[in-house]
């Protein structure tokens, strides 16, 4: 399944947003335009739906409703999220899920539901607050997503949300694990536990994933000849062999890998792992432009057989120069006074015309996102 | 009258500063988006796209003539189809640096280089960037020299070439004076000030 439409109200820097989403979605926007905040909606739904999660925890982990609600929110204080789910490659809406969240005006100021609705197709099957919610307000501090005995009729939706995978691998967390102690973040967004994840996959699957990654790395990383999973004193490692005149030499473990190699391994792993919604934050980081220019096609190839939606955020013109990217796959975020405006690039007349005139998505879209007075930057200091 | 949104297309940062200044002085436009990836190749490759998009919003394109014989040759060579009337395609002879040097009084005051060192026939300078660098060697303001002149033979321009010249363009460059010595600049100014947007 994929999320085919996203509707938001008062979510972080989006006062109002409604966009259609394709199987592959590329989010672009200036710094602080809300790319990560948009991805966070899907992580938020995951945090509600996953075991040990829930509405209260998902909100608290984000610093409370005040940190979630848009600064531009006025009359309507609800934070509202609605997603439509469709089958990969189809326009038909199979499910709709919507919640409105509000904060208790006094007391513990807990977040509670203004409403929660689930539609199967067009049929409304959950419509809260129900009578029981009215007699017991505490019920509204939990969604039906997080309760097995209430979500039987839409378990498919729950599973879809909870399996969402987000990756923004920070190589330093892998290279210097002892320097970053403290509690792990929910869902391991920065890949600190990446090696454990690799270790936990069944051996045959792991071997097959790593063999594919090895083939890719041989092409992308000069001198790399072999990639292997090892364990040492019970700790998992990835070991690479580099071409060296002395056989047996040239072996390196992940703490010696370059940032780019590590990020590429993480990316290629995540693309192969599972069939759930995958969120990739700036996959171009640390990678050579020639590799980045292949990413969009690579994502397409790996998502297709798994019927898997992939949403990425990017600043990269190398990535967007791919003429195989359709304008309806690109969501453009443009900050304005009353919150960020999101539009699908195929709805922007000027961009469409430029593409017709032979320009690439990158050259037609990215210049729009430049801060207006950026040429003053060197003058101001 | 509300201002006309105008998109800018340029080769380099200096051109951008020059265009912003020209547009500001004309007083009837507001700048919408600016398009550049450095160099003329980008403009040449994408001119068809800009021409197409000019249907909806005017575009101001500035490029250097460089070694091409004359401006109409360059336009015909680049643009296969008829230029839309909202496409303001201007060419600096031979490079936009010549437009800066054409304000002899201003540039001389900014850098402290005597006016006697400047050439009056700006449009006949074959390589205006090289000319500008030669002139700045005479500059007595250390900071300006360090910014504009290349550190050594392995760099083409100084580390803050664009920034420093941008400062000149925005704060000191006098278009009226420069127009007197540069015909291509004069044409560009006239084109902008008489321009009327047509949506069709």
Coordinates of C-alpha atoms in Angstrom, one line a residue:
Chain A
X1 CA 0.0 0.0 0.0
X2 CA 1.0 3.6 -0.4
X3 CA -0.2 6.9 1.0
X4 CA -1.9 8.5 -1.9
X5 CA -3.0 11.7 -0.3
X6 CA -1.9 13.7 2.7
X7 CA -4.0 16.4 4.3
X8 CA -2.6 18.4 7.3
X9 CA -3.9 21.2 9.4
X10 CA -1.7 23.0 11.9
X11 CA 1.1 20.4 11.7
X12 CA 4.4 22.2 12.6
X13 CA 5.0 24.7 9.8
X14 CA 2.1 23.6 7.7
X15 CA -1.1 25.5 8.5
X16 CA -3.0 23.9 5.7
X17 CA -1.6 21.3 3.3
X18 CA -3.2 18.9 0.8
X19 CA -1.0 16.9 -1.6
X20 CA -1.4 13.9 -3.8
X21 CA 1.5 11.5 -3.4
X22 CA 2.9 9.0 -5.9
X23 CA 4.8 5.8 -5.3
X24 CA 8.0 7.8 -5.4
X25 CA 7.9 11.2 -3.8
X26 CA 10.7 13.8 -3.8
X27 CA 10.4 16.6 -1.3
X28 CA 12.2 19.8 -2.1
X29 CA 12.4 23.1 -0.4
X30 CA 14.8 25.7 1.1
X31 CA 16.4 25.2 4.5
X32 CA 13.8 25.2 7.2
X33 CA 10.9 24.9 4.8
X34 CA 9.6 21.8 6.5
X35 CA 10.9 18.8 4.6
X36 CA 11.7 16.9 7.8
X37 CA 8.5 18.1 9.4
X38 CA 6.6 16.6 6.6
X39 CA 8.4 13.3 6.9
X40 CA 7.7 13.4 10.6
X41 CA 4.0 13.1 10.0
X42 CA 4.5 9.5 8.9
X43 CA 6.9 8.8 11.7
X44 CA 4.3 10.2 14.1
X45 CA 1.6 7.8 12.8
X46 CA 4.1 5.0 13.2
X47 CA 4.9 6.1 16.7
X48 CA 1.2 5.9 17.6
X49 CA 0.6 2.6 16.0
X50 CA 3.7 0.6 16.9
X51 CA 3.8 -1.7 20.0
X52 CA 4.9 0.3 23.0
X53 CA 3.9 3.5 21.3
X54 CA 0.7 5.4 21.5
X55 CA -0.6 8.9 21.1
X56 CA 0.7 10.2 24.5
X57 CA 4.2 8.9 23.9
X58 CA 4.3 10.1 20.3
X59 CA 3.3 13.6 21.4
X60 CA 5.6 13.7 24.4
X61 CA 8.6 12.5 22.4
X62 CA 8.0 15.6 20.2
X63 CA 8.0 18.0 23.1
X64 CA 4.2 18.2 23.6
X65 CA 1.4 19.7 21.5
X66 CA 2.8 23.2 21.7
X67 CA 5.9 22.0 19.7
X68 CA 3.7 20.2 17.1
X69 CA 1.0 22.8 16.5
X70 CA 1.7 25.3 13.8
X71 CA 2.7 28.8 15.0
X72 CA 0.3 30.1 12.3
X73 CA -2.6 28.3 13.9
X74 CA -5.4 30.6 14.7
X75 CA -9.1 29.9 15.4
X76 CA -9.0 26.1 15.0
X77 CA -6.6 24.8 17.6
X78 CA -6.7 21.2 16.4
X79 CA -3.7 19.5 14.9
X80 CA -5.2 17.4 12.1
X81 CA -3.8 14.6 10.0
X82 CA -5.6 12.7 7.3
X83 CA -4.0 10.1 5.0
X84 CA -5.6 8.2 2.2
X85 CA -4.2 4.7 1.4
X86 CA -4.2 3.1 -2.0
X87 CA -2.8 0.1 -3.6
X88 CA 0.6 0.6 -5.3
X89 CA -0.1 1.7 -8.9
X90 CA -3.8 2.4 -8.4
X91 CA -5.8 5.5 -7.8
X92 CA -8.6 3.9 -5.9
X93 CA -8.7 4.9 -2.2
X94 CA -8.9 1.8 0.0
X95 CA -8.6 3.4 3.4
X96 CA -8.8 6.9 4.9
X97 CA -7.5 7.6 8.4
X98 CA -7.9 11.0 10.1
X99 CA -7.3 12.3 13.6
X100 CA -7.6 15.7 15.2
X101 CA -5.5 16.3 18.4
X102 CA -6.0 19.0 21.0
X103 CA -4.5 19.7 24.3
X104 CA -6.4 19.7 27.6
X105 CA -6.9 23.4 28.5
X106 CA -5.9 22.9 32.1
X107 CA -4.6 20.2 34.5
X108 CA -1.9 18.0 33.0
X109 CA -2.4 19.5 29.5
X110 CA -2.5 16.0 28.0
X111 CA -3.1 15.7 24.3
X112 CA -6.4 14.1 23.6
X113 CA -8.5 13.3 20.5
X114 CA -10.9 15.9 19.1
X115 CA -11.9 13.1 16.7
X116 CA -10.6 9.9 15.1
X117 CA -12.1 8.6 11.9
X118 CA -11.5 5.6 9.7
X119 CA -13.0 5.0 6.3
X120 CA -12.9 1.8 4.4
X121 CA -13.3 3.1 0.9
X122 CA -16.0 5.7 1.4
X123 CA -17.7 3.9 4.3
X124 CA -17.0 5.5 7.7
X125 CA -16.3 2.6 10.1
X126 CA -14.9 4.5 13.1
X127 CA -16.2 7.8 14.1
X128 CA -15.0 9.1 17.5
X129 CA -15.9 10.5 19.9
X130 CA -18.4 7.7 20.4
X131 CA -20.9 7.5 23.2
X132 CA -18.4 5.6 25.4
X133 CA -15.9 8.4 24.8
X134 CA -18.3 10.9 26.0
X135 CA -19.0 9.1 29.2
X136 CA -15.3 8.4 29.9
X137 CA -13.1 11.2 28.6
X138 CA -9.9 9.3 29.4
X139 CA -10.6 7.1 26.4
X140 CA -9.8 10.0 24.2
X141 CA -6.2 10.1 25.3
X142 CA -5.7 7.0 23.2
X143 CA -6.3 6.3 19.6
X144 CA -7.8 3.0 18.3
X145 CA -4.5 2.5 16.3
X146 CA -2.8 1.6 19.5
X147 CA -5.4 -0.8 20.9
X148 CA -5.6 -4.2 19.4
X149 CA -9.1 -4.9 20.6
X150 CA -10.5 -1.8 18.8
X151 CA -8.6 -1.9 15.5
X152 CA -9.5 -5.3 14.3
X153 CA -11.5 -3.9 11.4
X154 CA -8.6 -1.9 10.1
X155 CA -5.6 -3.8 11.2
X156 CA -4.1 -3.5 7.8
X157 CA -3.8 0.3 8.3
X158 CA -2.2 -0.2 11.7
X159 CA 0.4 -2.5 10.3
X160 CA 1.1 -0.1 7.4
X161 CA 1.7 2.7 9.8
X162 CA 3.8 0.8 12.3
X163 CA 6.2 -0.6 9.7
X164 CA 7.2 2.8 8.3
X165 CA 10.9 3.0 8.1
X166 CA 12.9 6.2 8.4
X167 CA 16.6 6.5 7.6
X168 CA 18.9 9.4 8.0
X169 CA 22.1 7.5 8.7
X170 CA 24.7 9.5 10.6
X171 CA 28.1 7.7 9.9
X172 CA 29.7 9.0 13.1
X173 CA 27.2 7.2 15.2
X174 CA 28.4 3.9 13.7
X175 CA 32.0 4.8 13.8
X176 CA 32.1 6.1 17.4
X177 CA 29.3 4.3 19.1
X178 CA 30.8 4.7 22.6
X179 CA 30.9 8.5 22.2
X180 CA 27.1 8.7 21.8
X181 CA 25.6 7.0 24.9
X182 CA 22.3 7.7 26.4
X183 CA 18.9 6.2 25.6
X184 CA 18.4 5.2 22.0
X185 CA 15.9 7.2 19.9
X186 CA 12.6 5.4 19.0
X187 CA 12.9 3.7 15.6
X188 CA 16.6 4.3 15.4
X189 CA 16.3 7.2 12.9
X190 CA 20.0 7.9 12.7
X191 CA 21.2 4.3 12.2
X192 CA 23.0 3.9 15.5
X193 CA 21.8 0.4 15.8
X194 CA 22.2 -0.3 12.1
X195 CA 24.6 -3.2 12.6
X196 CA 22.3 -4.9 15.1
X197 CA 19.5 -4.6 12.5
X198 CA 21.8 -6.3 9.9
X199 CA 22.6 -9.0 12.5
X200 CA 19.0 -9.7 13.2
X201 CA 18.1 -10.5 9.7
X202 CA 18.1 -14.2 8.7
X203 CA 21.4 -15.4 7.5
X204 CA 20.4 -16.2 3.9
X205 CA 18.6 -12.9 3.5
X206 CA 21.5 -11.0 4.9
X207 CA 23.9 -12.7 2.6
X208 CA 21.7 -11.9 -0.4
X209 CA 21.3 -8.3 0.6
X210 CA 25.0 -7.9 1.3
X211 CA 26.0 -9.5 -2.0
X212 CA 23.9 -7.0 -3.9
X213 CA 25.3 -4.1 -1.9
X214 CA 28.8 -5.5 -2.6
X215 CA 28.1 -5.5 -6.3
X216 CA 26.9 -1.9 -6.1
X217 CA 29.9 -0.8 -4.0
X218 CA 32.4 -2.4 -6.3
X219 CA 31.1 0.0 -9.0
X220 CA 30.8 3.0 -6.7
X221 CA 33.8 2.8 -4.4
X222 CA 37.1 2.5 -6.2
X223 CA 39.4 -0.4 -4.9
X224 CA 36.7 -2.1 -2.9
X225 CA 36.6 -5.7 -3.7
X226 CA 34.6 -7.6 -1.0
X227 CA 32.0 -6.9 1.7
X228 CA 31.2 -9.3 4.5
X229 CA 29.3 -9.5 7.7
X230 CA 31.4 -10.7 10.7
X231 CA 31.0 -10.9 14.5
X232 CA 33.7 -10.2 17.0
X233 CA 33.2 -11.0 20.7
X234 CA 29.5 -11.1 20.0
X235 CA 29.4 -7.6 18.3
X236 CA 28.3 -7.4 14.7
X237 CA 30.6 -5.7 12.1
X238 CA 30.8 -5.1 8.4
X239 CA 34.1 -5.8 6.9
X240 CA 35.4 -4.6 3.5
X241 CA 38.4 -5.7 1.6
X242 CA 40.2 -3.3 -0.6
X243 CA 42.6 -4.2 -3.4
X244 CA 46.1 -4.3 -2.0
X245 CA 49.4 -5.6 -3.3
X246 CA 49.8 -7.8 -0.2
X247 CA 47.0 -10.5 -0.1
X248 CA 45.3 -10.5 3.3
X249 CA 46.0 -6.8 3.9
X250 CA 43.5 -4.1 3.0
X251 CA 40.7 -5.2 5.3
X252 CA 38.7 -2.6 7.1
X253 CA 35.8 -2.5 9.5
X254 CA 32.9 -0.1 9.5
X255 CA 34.7 2.3 11.8
X256 CA 37.3 2.9 9.1
X257 CA 34.8 3.2 6.2
X258 CA 34.3 6.6 4.6
X259 CA 31.1 8.5 5.5
X260 CA 29.9 8.0 1.9
X261 CA 30.5 4.2 1.9
X262 CA 28.6 3.9 5.2
X263 CA 25.7 6.0 4.0
X264 CA 25.5 4.1 0.7
X265 CA 25.5 0.7 2.6
X266 CA 22.7 2.0 4.9
X267 CA 20.7 3.3 1.9
X268 CA 21.0 0.1 -0.2
X269 CA 20.2 -2.0 2.9
X270 CA 17.1 0.1 3.7
X271 CA 15.9 -0.1 0.1
X272 CA 16.0 -3.9 0.2
X273 CA 14.6 -4.4 3.7
X274 CA 10.9 -4.8 3.9
X275 CA 8.0 -3.5 1.8
X276 CA 6.7 -0.7 4.1
X277 CA 6.8 3.0 3.5
X278 CA 10.4 4.1 3.4
X279 CA 11.4 7.7 4.3
X280 CA 14.9 8.8 3.3
X281 CA 16.3 12.1 4.5
X282 CA 18.7 13.7 2.0
X283 CA 20.1 10.4 0.6
X284 CA 22.6 12.4 -1.4
X285 CA 24.7 13.3 1.7
X286 CA 28.4 12.4 1.4
X287 CA 27.9 10.8 -1.9
X288 CA 29.7 11.6 -5.1
X289 CA 27.5 13.4 -7.6
X290 CA 27.8 10.6 -10.2
X291 CA 26.2 8.2 -7.7
X292 CA 23.6 10.7 -6.6
X293 CA 22.5 11.1 -10.2
X294 CA 21.6 7.4 -10.2
X295 CA 19.6 7.4 -7.0
X296 CA 16.1 8.2 -8.4
X297 CA 16.4 5.3 -10.9
X298 CA 17.8 3.0 -8.3
X299 CA 14.9 3.7 -5.9
X300 CA 12.5 3.1 -8.7
X301 CA 14.0 -0.3 -9.5
X302 CA 14.1 -1.5 -5.9
X303 CA 10.6 -0.2 -4.9
X304 CA 8.8 -1.6 -7.9
X305 CA 9.0 -5.4 -7.2
X306 CA 8.2 -4.7 -3.5
X307 CA 5.3 -2.3 -4.4
X308 CA 6.8 0.0 -1.8
X309 CA 6.4 3.7 -1.5
X310 CA 9.6 5.7 -1.0
X311 CA 9.5 9.4 0.1
X312 CA 12.8 11.3 0.1
X313 CA 13.8 14.8 0.9
X314 CA 16.6 16.4 -1.1
X315 CA 18.6 19.5 -2.0
X316 CA 20.4 17.8 -4.8
X317 CA 20.4 18.9 -8.4
X318 CA 22.3 15.8 -9.4
X319 CA 19.4 13.7 -8.1
X320 CA 16.7 15.9 -9.7
X321 CA 18.5 16.2 -13.1
X322 CA 17.1 12.7 -13.9
X323 CA 14.6 13.2 -16.6
X324 CA 12.9 10.0 -15.5
X325 CA 11.4 11.9 -12.6
X326 CA 7.9 13.1 -13.3
X327 CA 6.8 16.5 -12.1
X328 CA 3.9 14.9 -10.2
X329 CA 6.4 13.0 -8.0
X330 CA 8.0 16.2 -6.8
X331 CA 6.5 18.1 -3.9
X332 CA 7.7 21.7 -3.7
X333 CA 7.7 23.4 -0.3
X334 CA 7.7 27.2 -0.3
X335 CA 7.7 29.1 3.0
X336 CA 5.3 32.0 3.4
X337 CA 4.1 34.1 6.3
X338 CA 1.2 31.9 7.1
X339 CA 3.1 28.6 7.1
X340 CA 4.7 26.7 4.3
X341 CA 2.9 26.1 1.1
X342 CA 3.2 22.7 -0.5
X343 CA 2.4 22.1 -4.1
X344 CA 3.1 19.3 -6.6
X345 CA 5.4 20.5 -9.3
X346 CA 3.1 19.4 -12.1
X347 CA 0.6 22.0 -10.8
X348 CA 3.1 24.8 -11.3
X349 CA 2.5 26.2 -14.8
X350 CA 6.0 27.8 -15.2
X351 CA 7.8 24.6 -14.2
X352 CA 5.6 22.6 -16.6
X353 CA 6.5 24.9 -19.5
X354 CA 10.2 24.8 -18.7
X355 CA 10.1 21.0 -18.9
X356 CA 8.3 21.2 -22.2
X357 CA 11.0 23.5 -23.4
X358 CA 13.6 20.8 -22.6
X359 CA 14.8 21.6 -19.1
X360 CA 15.4 19.0 -16.4
X361 CA 13.3 18.9 -13.3
X362 CA 16.3 20.2 -11.3
X363 CA 16.8 23.2 -13.5
X364 CA 13.1 24.0 -13.7
X365 CA 12.4 23.6 -10.0
X366 CA 15.4 24.2 -7.7
X367 CA 16.0 27.9 -8.7
X368 CA 12.5 28.7 -7.3
X369 CA 13.6 27.5 -3.9
X370 CA 16.6 29.7 -3.6
X371 CA 16.3 32.3 -0.8
X372 CA 15.6 35.6 -2.6
X373 CA 18.6 37.6 -1.4
X374 CA 21.2 34.9 -1.3
X375 CA 23.6 36.8 -3.5
X376 CA 23.9 39.3 -0.6
X377 CA 25.4 36.6 1.7
X378 CA 29.0 37.4 0.7
X379 CA 28.3 41.1 1.1
X380 CA 26.8 40.9 4.6
X381 CA 29.9 39.4 6.3
Chain B
X1 CA 1.0 50.4 -11.0
X2 CA 1.9 47.1 -9.4
X3 CA 5.3 45.7 -10.3
X4 CA 5.7 43.0 -12.9
X5 CA 7.2 39.8 -11.6
X6 CA 10.4 39.1 -13.6
X7 CA 12.6 36.0 -13.7
X8 CA 16.3 36.4 -14.1
X9 CA 18.6 34.1 -16.0
X10 CA 22.4 34.7 -15.9
X11 CA 25.8 33.2 -16.3
X12 CA 27.5 34.3 -13.1
X13 CA 27.1 36.2 -9.9
X14 CA 28.3 39.5 -11.3
X15 CA 25.7 39.4 -14.0
X16 CA 23.1 38.7 -11.3
X17 CA 24.2 41.8 -9.3
X18 CA 24.1 43.8 -12.5
X19 CA 20.6 42.6 -13.4
X20 CA 19.2 43.2 -9.9
X21 CA 20.6 46.7 -10.1
X22 CA 19.2 47.3 -13.6
X23 CA 15.8 45.9 -12.6
X24 CA 15.7 48.0 -9.4
X25 CA 16.6 51.2 -11.2
X26 CA 13.9 50.6 -13.8
X27 CA 11.5 50.5 -10.9
X28 CA 8.7 48.6 -12.5
X29 CA 9.6 45.0 -11.8
X30 CA 9.8 42.7 -8.9
X31 CA 12.2 39.8 -9.1
X32 CA 10.5 36.4 -9.0
X33 CA 13.1 33.6 -9.4
X34 CA 16.6 33.5 -10.6
X35 CA 18.1 30.8 -12.7
X36 CA 21.8 30.0 -13.1
X37 CA 24.2 27.2 -12.9
X38 CA 27.3 29.1 -13.8
X39 CA 28.5 29.6 -17.4
X40 CA 26.8 30.1 -20.7
X41 CA 26.3 26.4 -21.4
X42 CA 23.4 26.3 -18.9
X43 CA 21.6 29.2 -20.6
X44 CA 22.3 27.8 -24.1
X45 CA 20.9 24.4 -23.1
X46 CA 17.8 25.7 -21.4
X47 CA 16.9 28.8 -23.4
X48 CA 14.1 26.8 -25.0
X49 CA 12.6 26.2 -21.6
X50 CA 12.8 29.8 -20.6
X51 CA 11.3 30.9 -23.9
X52 CA 8.4 28.4 -23.3
X53 CA 7.9 29.6 -19.7
X54 CA 8.0 33.2 -20.8
X55 CA 4.4 32.7 -21.9
X56 CA 3.4 33.0 -18.2
X57 CA 6.0 35.3 -16.8
X58 CA 8.6 37.5 -18.4
X59 CA 12.3 36.4 -18.3
X60 CA 15.3 38.6 -18.4
X61 CA 18.3 36.7 -19.8
X62 CA 21.8 38.2 -19.8
X63 CA 24.8 36.5 -21.3
X64 CA 28.2 37.5 -22.5
X65 CA 29.0 37.8 -26.2
X66 CA 32.6 36.6 -25.5
X67 CA 34.2 35.7 -28.8
X68 CA 31.1 35.5 -31.0
X69 CA 31.1 38.0 -33.9
X70 CA 27.9 39.8 -33.2
X71 CA 24.9 39.6 -30.9
X72 CA 22.2 38.6 -33.5
X73 CA 24.4 35.6 -34.5
X74 CA 24.5 34.4 -31.0
X75 CA 20.7 34.7 -30.5
X76 CA 19.9 32.9 -33.7
X77 CA 22.3 30.2 -32.9
X78 CA 20.9 29.6 -29.4
X79 CA 17.2 30.1 -29.9
X80 CA 15.8 27.8 -32.6
X81 CA 12.3 29.1 -32.3
X82 CA 10.9 32.6 -32.4
X83 CA 11.7 34.5 -29.1
X84 CA 8.6 35.2 -27.1
X85 CA 8.0 38.9 -26.6
X86 CA 8.3 38.3 -22.8
X87 CA 11.8 37.0 -23.2
X88 CA 14.2 39.9 -22.7
X89 CA 17.4 38.5 -24.1
X90 CA 20.3 40.9 -23.7
X91 CA 24.0 40.4 -24.4
X92 CA 26.9 42.1 -22.8
X93 CA 29.7 43.1 -25.2
X94 CA 32.0 41.3 -24.7
X95 CA 31.5 40.5 -21.0
X96 CA 29.5 41.9 -18.2
X97 CA 32.7 43.2 -16.7
X98 CA 32.9 45.7 -19.5
X99 CA 29.7 47.2 -18.2
X100 CA 31.3 47.8 -14.9
X101 CA 34.4 49.3 -16.4
X102 CA 32.3 51.6 -18.5
X103 CA 31.6 53.6 -15.4
X104 CA 35.1 54.9 -15.3
X105 CA 34.5 57.5 -12.7
X106 CA 32.7 55.1 -10.3
X107 CA 35.2 52.3 -10.7
X108 CA 38.1 54.6 -10.3
X109 CA 36.6 56.0 -7.1
X110 CA 35.9 52.6 -5.7
X111 CA 39.3 51.2 -6.3
X112 CA 41.4 54.3 -6.1
X113 CA 42.9 53.7 -9.6
X114 CA 43.5 56.8 -11.6
X115 CA 40.9 57.4 -14.4
X116 CA 43.8 57.8 -16.8
X117 CA 44.3 54.0 -16.8
X118 CA 40.9 53.2 -18.2
X119 CA 40.0 52.7 -21.8
X120 CA 37.2 54.8 -23.1
X121 CA 36.0 52.4 -25.8
X122 CA 34.8 49.7 -23.4
X123 CA 33.0 47.6 -26.0
X124 CA 36.3 47.1 -27.9
X125 CA 38.0 45.4 -25.0
X126 CA 38.6 41.9 -26.2
X127 CA 38.8 40.3 -22.7
X128 CA 37.2 42.6 -20.2
X129 CA 37.7 40.3 -17.2
X130 CA 41.5 40.2 -17.9
X131 CA 41.4 44.0 -18.4
X132 CA 39.6 44.4 -15.0
X133 CA 42.2 42.2 -13.3
X134 CA 45.0 44.1 -14.9
X135 CA 43.5 47.4 -13.7
X136 CA 42.9 46.2 -10.1
X137 CA 46.6 45.3 -9.9
X138 CA 47.1 49.1 -9.6
X139 CA 44.6 49.4 -6.8
X140 CA 46.0 50.7 -3.6
X141 CA 43.3 49.3 -1.3
X142 CA 44.8 46.1 0.0
X143 CA 41.4 44.4 0.9
X144 CA 40.0 45.1 -2.6
X145 CA 43.1 43.7 -4.2
X146 CA 43.1 40.6 -2.1
X147 CA 39.4 39.9 -2.8
X148 CA 39.5 40.4 -6.6
X149 CA 43.0 39.3 -7.7
X150 CA 43.7 35.5 -8.0
X151 CA 45.9 34.2 -5.2
X152 CA 48.3 32.6 -7.6
X153 CA 48.5 31.3 -11.2
X154 CA 46.3 28.3 -10.2
X155 CA 43.1 30.4 -9.7
X156 CA 41.2 32.4 -12.3
X157 CA 39.9 35.1 -10.0
X158 CA 40.3 36.2 -6.4
X159 CA 38.5 34.5 -3.4
X160 CA 35.8 37.1 -3.2
X161 CA 35.8 38.4 -6.7
X162 CA 32.0 38.3 -7.1
X163 CA 31.3 39.6 -3.6
X164 CA 33.6 42.6 -3.9
X165 CA 32.5 43.5 -7.4
X166 CA 28.9 42.9 -6.3
X167 CA 29.4 45.5 -3.6
X168 CA 30.6 47.9 -6.3
X169 CA 27.6 47.2 -8.5
X170 CA 25.0 47.6 -5.8
X171 CA 26.5 50.6 -4.1
X172 CA 28.7 52.6 -6.5
X173 CA 28.0 51.7 -10.1
X174 CA 26.3 54.5 -12.0
X175 CA 24.3 53.1 -14.9
X176 CA 23.8 56.5 -16.6
X177 CA 27.5 57.1 -16.8
X178 CA 28.2 53.5 -17.9
X179 CA 25.6 53.7 -20.6
X180 CA 27.5 56.5 -22.4
X181 CA 30.4 54.2 -23.1
X182 CA 28.6 50.9 -23.6
X183 CA 26.0 50.5 -26.4
X184 CA 25.0 47.0 -25.3
X185 CA 24.2 48.3 -21.8
X186 CA 22.3 51.2 -23.3
X187 CA 20.2 48.8 -25.4
X188 CA 19.5 46.6 -22.4
X189 CA 18.4 49.6 -20.3
X190 CA 16.1 50.8 -23.0
X191 CA 14.6 47.4 -23.6
X192 CA 13.8 47.1 -19.9
X193 CA 12.4 50.5 -19.5
X194 CA 10.2 50.3 -22.5
X195 CA 9.2 46.7 -21.9
X196 CA 5.5 45.8 -21.7
X197 CA 4.4 42.4 -20.6
X198 CA 2.1 40.5 -22.9
X199 CA 0.3 37.4 -21.6
X200 CA -0.9 35.1 -24.4

